[in-house]
Short mmCIF file of C-alpha atoms in Angstrom, two decimals:
data_model
loop_
_atom_site.label_atom_id
_atom_site.label_comp_id
_atom_site.label_asym_id
_atom_site.label_seq_id
_atom_site.Cartn_x
_atom_site.Cartn_y
_atom_site.Cartn_z
CA MET A 18 100.03 104.21 72.24
CA LEU A 19 103.60 103.01 72.61
CA VAL A 20 104.92 99.46 73.16
CA ARG A 21 108.38 99.12 74.72
CA SER A 22 110.60 96.81 76.65
CA PHE A 23 109.92 96.59 80.38
CA GLN A 24 111.94 99.02 82.67
CA LEU A 25 112.50 98.51 86.30
CA SER A 26 110.30 101.61 86.86
CA ASP A 27 107.31 99.63 85.36
CA TYR A 28 107.39 97.03 88.15
CA VAL A 29 104.77 98.46 90.45
CA ALA A 30 102.47 99.41 87.61
CA CYS A 31 102.88 95.88 86.03
CA THR A 32 102.18 94.31 89.47
CA GLU A 33 98.91 96.34 89.93
CA LEU A 34 97.74 95.81 86.32
CA PHE A 35 98.12 91.98 87.07
CA LYS A 36 96.32 92.31 90.42
CA HIS A 37 93.44 94.21 88.93
CA VAL A 38 93.12 91.89 85.73
CA LEU A 39 93.87 88.46 86.75
CA THR A 40 92.37 86.14 89.18
CA GLU A 41 94.02 85.48 92.53
CA ALA A 42 95.49 82.18 91.50
CA CYS A 43 96.57 83.35 88.06
CA TYR A 44 98.30 86.40 89.77
CA GLU A 45 100.25 84.14 92.12
CA GLU A 46 101.55 81.96 89.38
CA THR A 47 102.07 84.88 87.01
CA MET A 48 104.14 86.94 89.61
CA GLU A 49 106.48 83.89 89.95
CA ALA A 50 107.11 83.50 86.36
CA PHE A 51 107.26 87.27 85.80
CA ALA A 52 110.03 87.60 88.30
CA ARG A 53 111.87 84.46 86.98
CA GLN A 54 111.57 85.90 83.24
CA LEU A 55 112.82 89.29 84.31
CA SER A 56 116.03 87.85 85.85
CA TRP A 57 116.59 85.58 82.84
CA ASP A 58 115.59 87.82 79.88
CA SER A 59 113.80 91.26 80.48
CA GLU A 60 113.70 91.90 76.75
CA LEU A 61 110.82 89.30 76.51
CA VAL A 62 108.66 91.31 78.70
CA LEU A 63 106.85 94.27 76.94
CA VAL A 64 104.65 96.92 78.05
CA ALA A 65 102.07 99.18 76.46
CA ILE A 66 101.89 102.94 77.55
CA ALA A 67 98.92 105.13 76.57
CA ASN A 68 98.19 108.54 78.25
CA ASP A 69 101.41 108.24 80.19
CA GLN A 70 100.21 105.12 81.97
CA LEU A 71 101.01 101.52 81.73
CA VAL A 72 97.91 99.87 80.20
CA GLY A 73 99.15 96.42 79.15
CA VAL A 74 101.93 94.02 79.54
CA ILE A 75 102.91 90.77 77.71
CA ILE A 76 105.35 88.09 79.17
CA GLY A 77 107.19 85.87 76.42
CA THR A 78 109.74 83.31 77.07
CA ILE A 79 112.21 80.95 74.93
CA ASP A 80 112.01 77.41 76.06
CA ASN A 81 113.84 74.71 74.08
CA GLN A 82 114.35 77.18 70.96
CA ASP A 83 110.52 77.68 70.83
CA GLY A 84 109.09 81.13 71.61
CA TYR A 85 106.11 81.11 73.85
CA TYR A 86 103.39 83.87 74.68
CA TYR A 87 103.09 83.23 78.48
CA ARG A 88 100.76 85.77 79.72
CA ILE A 89 98.98 89.05 78.47
CA ALA A 90 97.04 91.56 80.45
CA VAL A 91 95.55 94.79 79.39
CA SER A 92 93.84 97.19 81.78
CA GLN A 93 90.03 96.75 81.60
CA GLU A 94 89.30 100.31 80.57
CA PHE A 95 91.77 100.00 77.73
CA GLN A 96 90.47 96.50 76.38
CA ARG A 97 89.06 96.16 72.85
CA ARG A 98 91.25 98.89 71.58
CA GLY A 99 93.90 96.73 69.71
CA ILE A 100 96.45 96.98 72.50
CA GLY A 101 96.70 93.30 73.06
CA THR A 102 97.20 92.71 69.29
CA LYS A 103 99.95 95.28 69.37
CA LEU A 104 101.71 93.65 72.42
CA ILE A 105 101.45 90.28 70.55
CA GLU A 106 102.94 91.64 67.22
CA ALA A 107 105.85 93.31 69.16
CA MET A 108 106.49 90.04 70.95
CA ARG A 109 106.37 88.25 67.61
CA GLN A 110 109.06 90.46 66.33
CA ARG A 111 111.24 89.73 69.24
CA PHE A 112 110.82 86.11 68.77
CA VAL A 113 111.64 86.54 65.10
CA GLN A 114 114.76 88.55 65.97
CA ARG A 115 115.84 85.68 68.27
CA LYS A 116 115.41 83.17 65.43
CA VAL A 117 113.12 80.85 67.50
CA ARG A 118 112.14 77.63 65.77
CA ARG A 119 108.39 78.30 66.24
CA ILE A 120 106.07 80.47 68.30
CA LEU A 121 103.38 79.16 70.45
CA ILE A 122 100.69 80.49 72.80
CA THR A 123 100.83 78.80 76.12
CA VAL A 124 97.27 77.71 77.12
CA ASP A 125 96.33 77.16 80.78
CA VAL A 126 93.20 77.45 82.72
CA HIS A 127 93.97 81.17 83.32
CA ASN A 128 94.07 82.44 79.87
CA GLU A 129 91.48 80.30 77.72
CA MET A 130 89.46 83.54 77.65
CA VAL A 131 92.05 85.53 75.70
CA LEU A 132 92.63 82.98 72.91
CA PRO A 133 90.37 84.98 70.53
CA VAL A 134 92.91 87.75 70.88
CA TYR A 135 95.59 85.51 69.62
CA GLU A 136 93.34 84.39 66.78
CA SER A 137 92.59 88.00 65.73
CA ALA A 138 96.29 88.41 65.58
CA GLY A 139 96.56 85.51 62.94
CA TYR A 140 97.32 82.54 65.25
CA LYS A 141 95.50 79.22 64.74
CA ALA A 142 94.62 76.31 66.99
CA ALA A 143 97.89 74.51 66.00
CA ASP A 144 99.72 77.38 67.70
CA PHE A 145 98.13 76.76 70.88
CA SER A 146 100.27 74.81 73.41
CA ARG A 147 98.19 72.77 75.71
CA THR A 148 100.80 70.10 76.62
CA THR A 149 101.88 69.02 80.17
CA HIS A 150 105.25 70.41 79.43
CA ARG A 151 105.56 73.34 81.87
CA LEU A 152 107.79 76.22 80.81
CA SER A 153 111.04 76.93 82.55
CA ILE A 154 109.64 80.16 83.87
CA VAL A 155 106.74 78.39 85.62
CA ASN A 156 108.63 75.13 86.56
CA GLY A 157 111.64 76.87 88.10
#
């Protein structure tokens, strides 16, 4: 399994993955943020490749010198294989390279169920951002 930066040729596969894994409401919100993040800084969108197919994606962003994990999605047939953890670690490395002040996990109604994945990667409740502050990629 390989984790690498998003490439333009990944767009359709990412869109399909989001469509299959996310709820409709989450999909709509995520696609807007995904497009905005790609236009601002595509190096903070990472994909996981296994068996020559895209099986996971993570979207990060930097807002006010803080690094945020925004959305993570792993194909259902590849879940519980450590792919989410590898995506989280690869994004953490990007944040460290960018010298962000702190790293937070954006928590919204759409990703409560994946918080245990972040916890298994070493994050604690204090790292979860549940504030009303909306990220630039979501707010526009």
